[in-house]
Short mmCIF file of C-alpha atoms and ligand atoms in Angstrom, two decimals:
data_model
loop_
_atom_site.label_atom_id
_atom_site.label_comp_id
_atom_site.label_asym_id
_atom_site.label_seq_id
_atom_site.Cartn_x
_atom_site.Cartn_y
_atom_site.Cartn_z
CA MET A 1 59.63 50.46 128.32
CA ALA A 2 62.81 51.43 127.13
CA ASN A 3 62.68 55.33 126.38
CA SER A 4 66.15 55.91 126.77
CA LYS A 5 66.83 56.14 122.86
CA ARG A 6 64.90 59.72 121.72
CA GLY A 7 64.51 59.83 118.38
CA ARG A 8 61.64 60.05 115.12
CA PRO A 9 59.18 57.05 116.03
CA PRO A 10 58.93 54.05 114.26
CA GLY A 11 57.49 54.06 110.95
CA SER A 12 58.87 57.37 109.68
CA GLN A 13 60.77 58.49 106.68
CA ASN A 14 64.30 57.07 108.17
CA VAL A 15 67.75 57.35 106.80
CA LYS A 16 69.77 54.54 107.06
CA TYR A 17 72.73 55.19 106.77
CA ALA A 18 74.34 51.83 106.55
CA GLU A 19 73.60 52.01 103.21
CA THR A 20 74.99 55.68 102.28
CA ARG A 21 77.85 55.61 100.49
CA GLU A 22 80.25 58.18 102.55
CA ILE A 23 83.36 60.08 100.93
CA PRO A 24 87.09 59.43 102.26
CA ALA A 25 88.09 62.33 103.91
CA ALA A 26 90.82 62.82 105.24
CA CYS A 27 92.13 66.26 107.42
CA ILE A 28 93.40 68.76 105.50
CA ARG A 29 96.43 69.12 108.12
CA CYS A 30 97.58 66.42 109.51
CA GLY A 31 96.27 63.84 106.69
CA SER A 32 94.12 61.65 109.19
CA THR A 33 91.59 59.62 108.19
CA GLU A 34 90.18 58.69 111.35
CA LEU A 35 87.48 61.48 112.52
CA LYS A 36 85.03 61.53 114.99
CA LYS A 37 82.03 62.66 115.08
CA VAL A 38 81.23 66.24 116.81
CA PRO A 39 78.73 65.68 119.56
CA GLY A 40 76.04 67.67 119.63
CA SER A 41 76.54 68.54 116.13
CA ARG A 42 73.10 67.83 113.87
CA PRO A 43 73.97 66.71 110.23
CA LEU A 44 72.86 68.50 107.72
CA LEU A 45 70.16 66.55 104.70
CA GLN A 46 69.86 68.24 101.78
CA GLU A 47 67.64 66.83 99.39
CA TYR A 48 69.46 67.06 96.24
CA GLY A 49 70.02 63.83 93.59
CA GLY A 50 72.78 63.19 91.04
CA GLU A 51 75.24 60.94 89.90
CA LEU A 52 78.64 60.53 91.20
CA PRO A 53 81.33 59.88 88.79
CA GLY A 54 81.13 55.99 89.43
CA GLY A 55 77.36 55.40 88.48
CA PHE A 56 75.90 56.22 91.80
CA ARG A 57 72.85 57.56 92.00
CA TYR A 58 72.04 59.12 94.93
CA ARG A 59 68.82 61.21 95.44
CA ALA A 60 70.42 63.32 99.11
CA ILE A 61 73.85 64.30 100.44
CA ILE A 62 74.09 64.77 104.52
CA ARG A 63 76.81 67.08 104.89
CA GLU A 64 78.24 66.32 108.54
CA ARG A 65 80.39 67.64 111.02
CA ARG A 66 83.78 65.97 111.97
CA ARG A 67 86.45 66.33 113.60
CA CYS A 68 90.24 65.00 113.49
CA GLU A 69 92.22 64.31 116.26
CA CYS A 70 94.28 67.01 115.98
CA GLY A 71 91.64 69.86 116.58
CA GLN A 72 91.32 70.17 112.58
CA MET A 73 87.13 70.91 111.54
CA LEU A 74 85.81 68.74 108.80
CA ILE A 75 82.72 68.43 106.31
CA VAL A 76 81.97 65.16 105.72
CA ARG A 77 79.55 64.14 102.88
CA VAL A 78 77.66 61.06 103.29
CA TYR A 79 75.04 60.17 99.56
CA VAL A 80 71.65 58.54 100.56
CA PRO A 81 71.21 56.53 97.37
CA ALA A 82 68.22 56.87 95.56
CA VAL A 83 65.95 54.11 96.06
CA GLU A 84 65.86 51.59 92.76
CA GLU A 85 62.41 50.39 91.31
CA PRO A 86 62.31 46.60 90.70
CA ALA A 87 63.43 46.12 87.10
CA GLU A 88 60.84 45.18 84.91
CA LYS A 89 61.36 41.49 83.19
ZN1 ZN B 1 94.60 66.59 111.77
#
């Protein structure tokens, strides 16, 4: 049995990062966009919905720590899209 990956069991509510919208962030110190995830840091999920200027509706925001290659720490916001109900005919 493969039990190397610890995490939530299948079937539980999960966040699909592939469907989220990430706000491009650049380092405030050197301008680099090569921001790496900080090992061991836990993304903070905020159940706070809203709408972006582009019309993108979200239901939650994930705040995640990133580290630039220059050493600068930044917070990147990732928007979790609101689940759209199938449109009526
Ligand atoms: Zn930097």
